[in-house]
Amino acid sequence: MKTILIVDDEPRTRQGVRKTLEAWSSGKLRIETASSGIEAFEWLERYEANLLITDIRMPEIGGLDLVEKLNEMDNPPVVIVISGHPEFDYAQKALKLGVVEYLLKPLDKMMLVRAVEQALKREEDRHRIGRMEKLVDPKLLEAGEHEQKYSASVRDALRYIDDNLQESVSLRDVAEFLHMNASYFSVLFKEQTGLTFSDYVTRRRIQRAKELLASTHIPIAEIAEKVGYQTSKYFVKVFRSHESVSPGKYRNNVSDAGEMIQ
């Protein structure tokens, strides 16, 4: 269940926003409130919110100061700011801080609901992007972006590696497939991809494993076999050295049962 935290030192506004969103969401969202920026920050240190709706002008910690503090957190909520004053400086700073919407009091209920819908969609998109960033190896991504500039031999080598990840793939095997001298092929591969042959193969295997961990319920031992490791123990060791977590922990971090087709 997604959580919305409403922060406003005016009880009437705070409760009005809460009641509007509770009626709109029909119990599908968890709605929490805080009467000050300090109370909100303390709440967010203990719990997680998907969306923060905050007034700008509050005693001690104003809304934008609160947003600045939250942006230092690992997983800050998306933010809607509400204000009784159409001040350009506030609106400009809010945009720079990544605030999704700037709403003026008195609040139009339909505009509030539309802003919340937009903000929750933004939060979901950010979540998906975060999952993709965890999934993709940046060095493999960079190598793939330049693939069209590689020689035909190196492009053929990349396809051969992909087609044979489940097997034992050695530099000599690929060189023989390409009818090339192994030493020359090794230098050519590193020169064009920026990665040694063994590093590329390992990264590609880990990448395939990450895809399987994120999108299937296949046992880890079976995934190890599918990406070319003879023992799951060695696979776990290599995976941990690359990702700093075990395959099981990685699966828990990136999988989302609600987005998967069983």
PDB file of C-alpha atoms in Angstrom:
ATOM      1  CA  MET A   1       0.000   0.000   0.000  1.00  0.00           C
ATOM      2  CA  LYS A   2       1.412   3.388  -1.021  1.00  0.00           C
ATOM      3  CA  THR A   3       1.750   6.033   1.689  1.00  0.00           C
ATOM      4  CA  ILE A   4       1.053   9.771   1.486  1.00  0.00           C
ATOM      5  CA  LEU A   5       2.326  12.085   4.230  1.00  0.00           C
ATOM      6  CA  ILE A   6       0.505  15.436   4.564  1.00  0.00           C
ATOM      7  CA  VAL A   7       2.418  18.189   6.389  1.00  0.00           C
ATOM      8  CA  ASP A   8       0.716  21.446   7.370  1.00  0.00           C
ATOM      9  CA  ASP A   9       0.642  23.434  10.606  1.00  0.00           C
ATOM     10  CA  GLU A  10      -2.953  24.516   9.885  1.00  0.00           C
ATOM     11  CA  PRO A  11      -5.300  21.776  11.209  1.00  0.00           C
ATOM     12  CA  ARG A  12      -8.146  22.755   8.858  1.00  0.00           C
ATOM     13  CA  THR A  13      -5.987  22.409   5.720  1.00  0.00           C
ATOM     14  CA  ARG A  14      -4.261  19.257   6.988  1.00  0.00           C
ATOM     15  CA  GLN A  15      -7.503  17.456   7.766  1.00  0.00           C
ATOM     16  CA  GLY A  16      -9.200  18.758   4.633  1.00  0.00           C
ATOM     17  CA  VAL A  17      -6.479  17.287   2.397  1.00  0.00           C
ATOM     18  CA  ARG A  18      -6.544  14.016   4.352  1.00  0.00           C
ATOM     19  CA  LYS A  19     -10.339  13.607   4.072  1.00  0.00           C
ATOM     20  CA  THR A  20     -10.315  14.451   0.354  1.00  0.00           C
ATOM     21  CA  LEU A  21      -7.631  11.876  -0.400  1.00  0.00           C
ATOM     22  CA  GLU A  22      -9.175   9.215   1.841  1.00  0.00           C
ATOM     23  CA  ALA A  23     -12.493   9.590   0.012  1.00  0.00           C
ATOM     24  CA  TRP A  24     -10.778   9.527  -3.391  1.00  0.00           C
ATOM     25  CA  SER A  25      -8.550   6.530  -2.669  1.00  0.00           C
ATOM     26  CA  SER A  26     -11.304   4.449  -0.990  1.00  0.00           C
ATOM     27  CA  GLY A  27      -8.835   2.945   1.473  1.00  0.00           C
ATOM     28  CA  LYS A  28      -6.275   1.965  -1.196  1.00  0.00           C
ATOM     29  CA  LEU A  29      -3.708   4.478   0.101  1.00  0.00           C
ATOM     30  CA  ARG A  30      -2.297   4.964   3.577  1.00  0.00           C
ATOM     31  CA  ILE A  31      -2.744   8.620   4.554  1.00  0.00           C
ATOM     32  CA  GLU A  32      -0.586  10.036   7.381  1.00  0.00           C
ATOM     33  CA  THR A  33      -0.348  13.590   8.712  1.00  0.00           C
ATOM     34  CA  ALA A  34       2.194  15.748  10.533  1.00  0.00           C
ATOM     35  CA  SER A  35       1.657  19.207  12.040  1.00  0.00           C
ATOM     36  CA  SER A  36       5.205  20.503  11.460  1.00  0.00           C
ATOM     37  CA  GLY A  37       8.310  20.011   9.362  1.00  0.00           C
ATOM     38  CA  ILE A  38      10.173  18.615  12.363  1.00  0.00           C
ATOM     39  CA  GLU A  39       7.437  16.066  13.082  1.00  0.00           C
ATOM     40  CA  ALA A  40       7.415  15.076   9.399  1.00  0.00           C
ATOM     41  CA  PHE A  41      11.187  14.647   9.254  1.00  0.00           C
ATOM     42  CA  GLU A  42      11.176  12.499  12.407  1.00  0.00           C
ATOM     43  CA  TRP A  43       8.372  10.370  10.917  1.00  0.00           C
ATOM     44  CA  LEU A  44      10.281   9.934   7.645  1.00  0.00           C
ATOM     45  CA  GLU A  45      13.412   8.801   9.491  1.00  0.00           C
ATOM     46  CA  ARG A  46      11.407   5.848  10.798  1.00  0.00           C
ATOM     47  CA  TYR A  47       8.944   5.152   7.992  1.00  0.00           C
ATOM     48  CA  GLU A  48       8.767   5.497   4.223  1.00  0.00           C
ATOM     49  CA  ALA A  49       6.364   7.651   2.203  1.00  0.00           C
ATOM     50  CA  ASN A  50       5.781   7.541  -1.546  1.00  0.00           C
ATOM     51  CA  LEU A  51       4.393  11.076  -1.680  1.00  0.00           C
ATOM     52  CA  LEU A  52       4.865  14.117   0.552  1.00  0.00           C
ATOM     53  CA  ILE A  53       2.324  16.959   0.433  1.00  0.00           C
ATOM     54  CA  THR A  54       3.697  19.924   2.380  1.00  0.00           C
ATOM     55  CA  ASP A  55       2.880  23.544   3.074  1.00  0.00           C
ATOM     56  CA  ILE A  56       5.715  25.963   2.318  1.00  0.00           C
ATOM     57  CA  ARG A  57       5.422  28.292   5.296  1.00  0.00           C
ATOM     58  CA  MET A  58       5.669  26.510   8.636  1.00  0.00           C
ATOM     59  CA  PRO A  59       7.463  27.331  11.906  1.00  0.00           C
ATOM     60  CA  GLU A  60      11.024  26.029  12.449  1.00  0.00           C
ATOM     61  CA  ILE A  61      11.331  23.956   9.260  1.00  0.00           C
ATOM     62  CA  GLY A  62       9.494  25.222   6.178  1.00  0.00           C
ATOM     63  CA  GLY A  63       8.303  22.969   3.382  1.00  0.00           C
ATOM     64  CA  LEU A  64      11.213  23.624   1.019  1.00  0.00           C
ATOM     65  CA  ASP A  65      13.763  23.208   3.818  1.00  0.00           C
ATOM     66  CA  LEU A  66      12.118  19.854   4.549  1.00  0.00           C
ATOM     67  CA  VAL A  67      12.371  18.860   0.865  1.00  0.00           C
ATOM     68  CA  GLU A  68      16.072  19.779   0.821  1.00  0.00           C
ATOM     69  CA  LYS A  69      16.681  17.552   3.842  1.00  0.00           C
ATOM     70  CA  LEU A  70      14.733  14.682   2.262  1.00  0.00           C
ATOM     71  CA  ASN A  71      16.707  14.899  -0.979  1.00  0.00           C
ATOM     72  CA  GLU A  72      19.742  13.772   1.016  1.00  0.00           C
ATOM     73  CA  MET A  73      17.971  10.504   1.852  1.00  0.00           C
ATOM     74  CA  ASP A  74      18.458   7.333  -0.196  1.00  0.00           C
ATOM     75  CA  ASN A  75      14.836   7.038  -1.281  1.00  0.00           C
ATOM     76  CA  PRO A  76      13.024  10.386  -0.854  1.00  0.00           C
ATOM     77  CA  PRO A  77       9.301  10.692  -1.657  1.00  0.00           C
ATOM     78  CA  VAL A  78       8.017  12.725  -4.580  1.00  0.00           C
ATOM     79  CA  VAL A  79       6.680  16.076  -3.402  1.00  0.00           C
ATOM     80  CA  ILE A  80       3.676  18.346  -3.906  1.00  0.00           C
ATOM     81  CA  VAL A  81       3.983  21.805  -2.339  1.00  0.00           C
ATOM     82  CA  ILE A  82       0.963  23.855  -1.232  1.00  0.00           C
ATOM     83  CA  SER A  83       1.101  27.566  -0.470  1.00  0.00           C
ATOM     84  CA  GLY A  84      -1.153  30.470   0.378  1.00  0.00           C
ATOM     85  CA  HIS A  85       1.065  32.812  -1.635  1.00  0.00           C
ATOM     86  CA  PRO A  86       1.836  32.739  -5.404  1.00  0.00           C
ATOM     87  CA  GLU A  87       5.473  33.713  -4.867  1.00  0.00           C
ATOM     88  CA  PHE A  88       7.744  33.245  -7.870  1.00  0.00           C
ATOM     89  CA  ASP A  89      10.908  32.668  -5.807  1.00  0.00           C
ATOM     90  CA  TYR A  90       9.266  29.840  -3.870  1.00  0.00           C
ATOM     91  CA  ALA A  91       7.890  28.256  -7.038  1.00  0.00           C
ATOM     92  CA  GLN A  92      11.265  28.528  -8.796  1.00  0.00           C
ATOM     93  CA  LYS A  93      13.110  26.920  -5.886  1.00  0.00           C
ATOM     94  CA  ALA A  94      10.460  24.193  -5.652  1.00  0.00           C
ATOM     95  CA  LEU A  95      11.012  23.290  -9.310  1.00  0.00           C
ATOM     96  CA  LYS A  96      14.788  23.151  -8.801  1.00  0.00           C
ATOM     97  CA  LEU A  97      14.252  20.744  -5.905  1.00  0.00           C
ATOM     98  CA  GLY A  98      12.245  18.409  -8.137  1.00  0.00           C
ATOM     99  CA  VAL A  99       8.815  19.197  -6.689  1.00  0.00           C
ATOM    100  CA  VAL A 100       6.091  17.680  -8.902  1.00  0.00           C
ATOM    101  CA  GLU A 101       3.394  20.314  -8.368  1.00  0.00           C
ATOM    102  CA  TYR A 102       2.921  23.720  -6.710  1.00  0.00           C
ATOM    103  CA  LEU A 103      -0.690  24.219  -5.595  1.00  0.00           C
ATOM    104  CA  LEU A 104      -2.202  27.435  -4.230  1.00  0.00           C
ATOM    105  CA  LYS A 105      -4.627  27.707  -1.330  1.00  0.00           C
ATOM    106  CA  PRO A 106      -7.553  27.536  -1.164  1.00  0.00           C
ATOM    107  CA  LEU A 107      -7.104  24.116  -2.709  1.00  0.00           C
ATOM    108  CA  ASP A 108      -9.361  22.955  -5.518  1.00  0.00           C
ATOM    109  CA  LYS A 109     -10.182  19.332  -4.665  1.00  0.00           C
ATOM    110  CA  MET A 110     -10.107  18.132  -8.291  1.00  0.00           C
ATOM    111  CA  MET A 111      -6.761  19.846  -8.916  1.00  0.00           C
ATOM    112  CA  LEU A 112      -5.417  18.244  -5.737  1.00  0.00           C
ATOM    113  CA  VAL A 113      -6.517  14.779  -6.842  1.00  0.00           C
ATOM    114  CA  ARG A 114      -5.043  15.250 -10.345  1.00  0.00           C
ATOM    115  CA  ALA A 115      -1.763  16.427  -8.825  1.00  0.00           C
ATOM    116  CA  VAL A 116      -1.653  13.376  -6.544  1.00  0.00           C
ATOM    117  CA  GLU A 117      -2.335  11.037  -9.482  1.00  0.00           C
ATOM    118  CA  GLN A 118       0.503  12.663 -11.448  1.00  0.00           C
ATOM    119  CA  ALA A 119       2.870  12.520  -8.471  1.00  0.00           C
ATOM    120  CA  LEU A 120       2.191   8.830  -7.771  1.00  0.00           C
ATOM    121  CA  LYS A 121       2.771   8.039 -11.441  1.00  0.00           C
ATOM    122  CA  ARG A 122       6.081   9.941 -11.262  1.00  0.00           C
ATOM    123  CA  GLU A 123       7.030   7.944  -8.164  1.00  0.00           C
ATOM    124  CA  GLU A 124       6.195   4.665  -9.914  1.00  0.00           C
ATOM    125  CA  ASP A 125       8.260   5.657 -12.970  1.00  0.00           C
ATOM    126  CA  ARG A 126      11.188   6.524 -10.711  1.00  0.00           C
ATOM    127  CA  HIS A 127      10.824   3.159  -8.992  1.00  0.00           C
ATOM    128  CA  ARG A 128      10.929   1.348 -12.339  1.00  0.00           C
ATOM    129  CA  ILE A 129      13.969   3.337 -13.444  1.00  0.00           C
ATOM    130  CA  GLY A 130      15.673   2.477 -10.182  1.00  0.00           C
ATOM    131  CA  ARG A 131      14.994  -1.205 -10.789  1.00  0.00           C
ATOM    132  CA  MET A 132      16.403  -0.945 -14.317  1.00  0.00           C
ATOM    133  CA  GLU A 133      19.546   0.758 -13.041  1.00  0.00           C
ATOM    134  CA  LYS A 134      20.048  -2.133 -10.640  1.00  0.00           C
ATOM    135  CA  LEU A 135      19.531  -4.567 -13.508  1.00  0.00           C
ATOM    136  CA  VAL A 136      21.846  -3.124 -16.146  1.00  0.00           C
ATOM    137  CA  ASP A 137      25.658  -3.300 -15.998  1.00  0.00           C
ATOM    138  CA  PRO A 138      26.811   0.209 -17.049  1.00  0.00           C
ATOM    139  CA  LYS A 139      29.986  -1.100 -18.701  1.00  0.00           C
ATOM    140  CA  LEU A 140      28.004  -3.601 -20.778  1.00  0.00           C
ATOM    141  CA  LEU A 141      25.554  -0.846 -21.659  1.00  0.00           C
ATOM    142  CA  GLU A 142      28.406   1.363 -22.836  1.00  0.00           C
ATOM    143  CA  ALA A 143      29.900  -1.489 -24.845  1.00  0.00           C
ATOM    144  CA  GLY A 144      26.510  -2.139 -26.468  1.00  0.00           C
ATOM    145  CA  GLU A 145      26.041   1.518 -27.413  1.00  0.00           C
ATOM    146  CA  HIS A 146      29.231   1.406 -29.504  1.00  0.00           C
ATOM    147  CA  GLU A 147      28.662  -2.040 -31.033  1.00  0.00           C
ATOM    148  CA  GLN A 148      27.953  -0.694 -34.526  1.00  0.00           C
ATOM    149  CA  LYS A 149      31.473   0.789 -34.566  1.00  0.00           C
ATOM    150  CA  TYR A 150      33.128  -2.559 -33.839  1.00  0.00           C
ATOM    151  CA  SER A 151      34.703  -4.697 -36.516  1.00  0.00           C
ATOM    152  CA  ALA A 152      32.662  -7.586 -37.909  1.00  0.00           C
ATOM    153  CA  SER A 153      34.883 -10.033 -36.018  1.00  0.00           C
ATOM    154  CA  VAL A 154      34.204  -8.448 -32.633  1.00  0.00           C
ATOM    155  CA  ARG A 155      30.460  -8.207 -33.324  1.00  0.00           C
ATOM    156  CA  ASP A 156      30.455 -11.904 -34.251  1.00  0.00           C
ATOM    157  CA  ALA A 157      32.364 -12.648 -31.054  1.00  0.00           C
ATOM    158  CA  LEU A 158      29.738 -10.852 -28.940  1.00  0.00           C
ATOM    159  CA  ARG A 159      26.941 -12.836 -30.568  1.00  0.00           C
ATOM    160  CA  TYR A 160      28.871 -16.091 -30.077  1.00  0.00           C
ATOM    161  CA  ILE A 161      29.344 -15.317 -26.374  1.00  0.00           C
ATOM    162  CA  ASP A 162      25.645 -14.542 -25.925  1.00  0.00           C
ATOM    163  CA  ASP A 163      24.615 -17.733 -27.708  1.00  0.00           C
ATOM    164  CA  ASN A 164      26.940 -19.895 -25.616  1.00  0.00           C
ATOM    165  CA  LEU A 165      26.785 -18.370 -22.120  1.00  0.00           C
ATOM    166  CA  GLN A 166      25.483 -21.652 -20.716  1.00  0.00           C
ATOM    167  CA  GLU A 167      28.609 -23.415 -21.921  1.00  0.00           C
ATOM    168  CA  SER A 168      32.281 -23.002 -21.061  1.00  0.00           C
ATOM    169  CA  VAL A 169      33.329 -20.112 -23.318  1.00  0.00           C
ATOM    170  CA  SER A 170      37.066 -19.486 -23.615  1.00  0.00           C
ATOM    171  CA  LEU A 171      38.986 -16.886 -25.563  1.00  0.00           C
ATOM    172  CA  ARG A 172      40.584 -19.698 -27.586  1.00  0.00           C
ATOM    173  CA  ASP A 173      37.140 -21.124 -28.464  1.00  0.00           C
ATOM    174  CA  VAL A 174      35.960 -17.789 -29.841  1.00  0.00           C
ATOM    175  CA  ALA A 175      39.216 -17.140 -31.700  1.00  0.00           C
ATOM    176  CA  GLU A 176      38.965 -20.549 -33.375  1.00  0.00           C
ATOM    177  CA  PHE A 177      35.319 -19.852 -34.288  1.00  0.00           C
ATOM    178  CA  LEU A 178      36.468 -16.606 -35.935  1.00  0.00           C
ATOM    179  CA  HIS A 179      39.542 -18.266 -37.526  1.00  0.00           C
ATOM    180  CA  MET A 180      41.808 -15.755 -35.785  1.00  0.00           C
ATOM    181  CA  ASN A 181      45.010 -15.896 -33.769  1.00  0.00           C
ATOM    182  CA  ALA A 182      44.013 -15.940 -30.073  1.00  0.00           C
ATOM    183  CA  SER A 183      46.555 -13.303 -29.003  1.00  0.00           C
ATOM    184  CA  TYR A 184      45.556 -10.946 -31.793  1.00  0.00           C
ATOM    185  CA  PHE A 185      41.848 -11.450 -31.034  1.00  0.00           C
ATOM    186  CA  SER A 186      42.453 -10.707 -27.335  1.00  0.00           C
ATOM    187  CA  VAL A 187      44.088  -7.367 -28.138  1.00  0.00           C
ATOM    188  CA  LEU A 188      41.427  -6.482 -30.724  1.00  0.00           C
ATOM    189  CA  PHE A 189      38.572  -7.282 -28.321  1.00  0.00           C
ATOM    190  CA  LYS A 190      40.000  -5.146 -25.504  1.00  0.00           C
ATOM    191  CA  GLU A 191      40.836  -2.300 -27.874  1.00  0.00           C
ATOM    192  CA  GLN A 192      37.281  -2.061 -29.231  1.00  0.00           C
ATOM    193  CA  THR A 193      35.078  -2.931 -26.225  1.00  0.00           C
ATOM    194  CA  GLY A 194      37.253  -1.470 -23.468  1.00  0.00           C
ATOM    195  CA  LEU A 195      36.959  -4.761 -21.558  1.00  0.00           C
ATOM    196  CA  THR A 196      39.150  -7.839 -21.460  1.00  0.00           C
ATOM    197  CA  PHE A 197      37.551 -10.964 -22.886  1.00  0.00           C
ATOM    198  CA  SER A 198      37.263 -12.671 -19.483  1.00  0.00           C
ATOM    199  CA  ASP A 199      35.813  -9.543 -17.836  1.00  0.00           C
ATOM    200  CA  TYR A 200      33.217  -9.186 -20.594  1.00  0.00           C
ATOM    201  CA  VAL A 201      32.146 -12.831 -20.335  1.00  0.00           C
ATOM    202  CA  THR A 202      31.844 -12.618 -16.551  1.00  0.00           C
ATOM    203  CA  ARG A 203      29.837  -9.401 -16.726  1.00  0.00           C
ATOM    204  CA  ARG A 204      27.569 -10.868 -19.403  1.00  0.00           C
ATOM    205  CA  ARG A 205      26.963 -13.959 -17.288  1.00  0.00           C
ATOM    206  CA  ILE A 206      26.137 -11.877 -14.230  1.00  0.00           C
ATOM    207  CA  GLN A 207      23.861  -9.688 -16.367  1.00  0.00           C
ATOM    208  CA  ARG A 208      21.938 -12.739 -17.604  1.00  0.00           C
ATOM    209  CA  ALA A 209      21.713 -14.024 -14.039  1.00  0.00           C
ATOM    210  CA  LYS A 210      20.302 -10.671 -12.856  1.00  0.00           C
ATOM    211  CA  GLU A 211      17.642 -10.799 -15.563  1.00  0.00           C
ATOM    212  CA  LEU A 212      16.620 -14.312 -14.492  1.00  0.00           C
ATOM    213  CA  LEU A 213      16.649 -13.393 -10.800  1.00  0.00           C
ATOM    214  CA  ALA A 214      14.422 -10.381 -11.416  1.00  0.00           C
ATOM    215  CA  SER A 215      11.910 -11.987 -13.770  1.00  0.00           C
ATOM    216  CA  THR A 216      11.620 -15.660 -12.722  1.00  0.00           C
ATOM    217  CA  HIS A 217      11.387 -17.913  -9.671  1.00  0.00           C
ATOM    218  CA  ILE A 218      14.037 -20.315 -11.012  1.00  0.00           C
ATOM    219  CA  PRO A 219      16.214 -21.676  -8.164  1.00  0.00           C
ATOM    220  CA  ILE A 220      19.616 -20.032  -7.834  1.00  0.00           C
ATOM    221  CA  ALA A 221      21.442 -23.323  -8.465  1.00  0.00           C
ATOM    222  CA  GLU A 222      19.611 -23.668 -11.793  1.00  0.00           C
ATOM    223  CA  ILE A 223      20.382 -20.070 -12.737  1.00  0.00           C
ATOM    224  CA  ALA A 224      24.064 -20.769 -12.036  1.00  0.00           C
ATOM    225  CA  GLU A 225      23.946 -23.596 -14.612  1.00  0.00           C
ATOM    226  CA  LYS A 226      22.081 -21.483 -17.147  1.00  0.00           C
ATOM    227  CA  VAL A 227      24.794 -18.805 -17.078  1.00  0.00           C
ATOM    228  CA  GLY A 228      27.739 -21.175 -17.344  1.00  0.00           C
ATOM    229  CA  TYR A 229      28.835 -21.909 -13.760  1.00  0.00           C
ATOM    230  CA  GLN A 230      29.414 -25.526 -12.796  1.00  0.00           C
ATOM    231  CA  THR A 231      28.712 -24.946  -9.096  1.00  0.00           C
ATOM    232  CA  SER A 232      26.264 -22.607  -7.418  1.00  0.00           C
ATOM    233  CA  LYS A 233      28.849 -21.894  -4.699  1.00  0.00           C
ATOM    234  CA  TYR A 234      31.273 -20.364  -7.209  1.00  0.00           C
ATOM    235  CA  PHE A 235      28.434 -18.503  -8.939  1.00  0.00           C
ATOM    236  CA  VAL A 236      27.376 -16.933  -5.620  1.00  0.00           C
ATOM    237  CA  LYS A 237      30.982 -15.906  -4.941  1.00  0.00           C
ATOM    238  CA  VAL A 238      31.377 -14.218  -8.348  1.00  0.00           C
ATOM    239  CA  PHE A 239      27.946 -12.607  -8.158  1.00  0.00           C
ATOM    240  CA  ARG A 240      28.646 -11.169  -4.719  1.00  0.00           C
ATOM    241  CA  SER A 241      32.009  -9.760  -5.858  1.00  0.00           C
ATOM    242  CA  HIS A 242      30.274  -7.888  -8.700  1.00  0.00           C
ATOM    243  CA  GLU A 243      27.021  -6.800  -7.022  1.00  0.00           C
ATOM    244  CA  SER A 244      28.081  -6.647  -3.340  1.00  0.00           C
ATOM    245  CA  VAL A 245      25.035  -8.764  -2.426  1.00  0.00           C
ATOM    246  CA  SER A 246      24.143 -12.435  -2.744  1.00  0.00           C
ATOM    247  CA  PRO A 247      21.879 -13.552  -5.629  1.00  0.00           C
ATOM    248  CA  GLY A 248      19.054 -14.196  -3.135  1.00  0.00           C
ATOM    249  CA  LYS A 249      19.334 -10.713  -1.651  1.00  0.00           C
ATOM    250  CA  TYR A 250      19.493  -9.171  -5.121  1.00  0.00           C
ATOM    251  CA  ARG A 251      16.291 -11.005  -6.106  1.00  0.00           C
ATOM    252  CA  ASN A 252      14.519  -9.643  -3.019  1.00  0.00           C
ATOM    253  CA  ASN A 253      15.714  -6.103  -3.800  1.00  0.00           C
ATOM    254  CA  VAL A 254      14.578  -5.930  -7.421  1.00  0.00           C
ATOM    255  CA  SER A 255      11.676  -8.324  -7.838  1.00  0.00           C
ATOM    256  CA  ASP A 256       8.143  -6.969  -7.576  1.00  0.00           C
ATOM    257  CA  ALA A 257       5.478  -9.652  -7.358  1.00  0.00           C
ATOM    258  CA  GLY A 258       2.846  -7.172  -8.475  1.00  0.00           C
ATOM    259  CA  GLU A 259       4.617  -6.617 -11.783  1.00  0.00           C
ATOM    260  CA  MET A 260       5.374 -10.245 -12.576  1.00  0.00           C
ATOM    261  CA  ILE A 261       3.264 -12.745 -14.521  1.00  0.00           C
ATOM    262  CA  GLN A 262       3.390 -16.100 -12.777  1.00  0.00           C
TER     263      GLN A 262
END
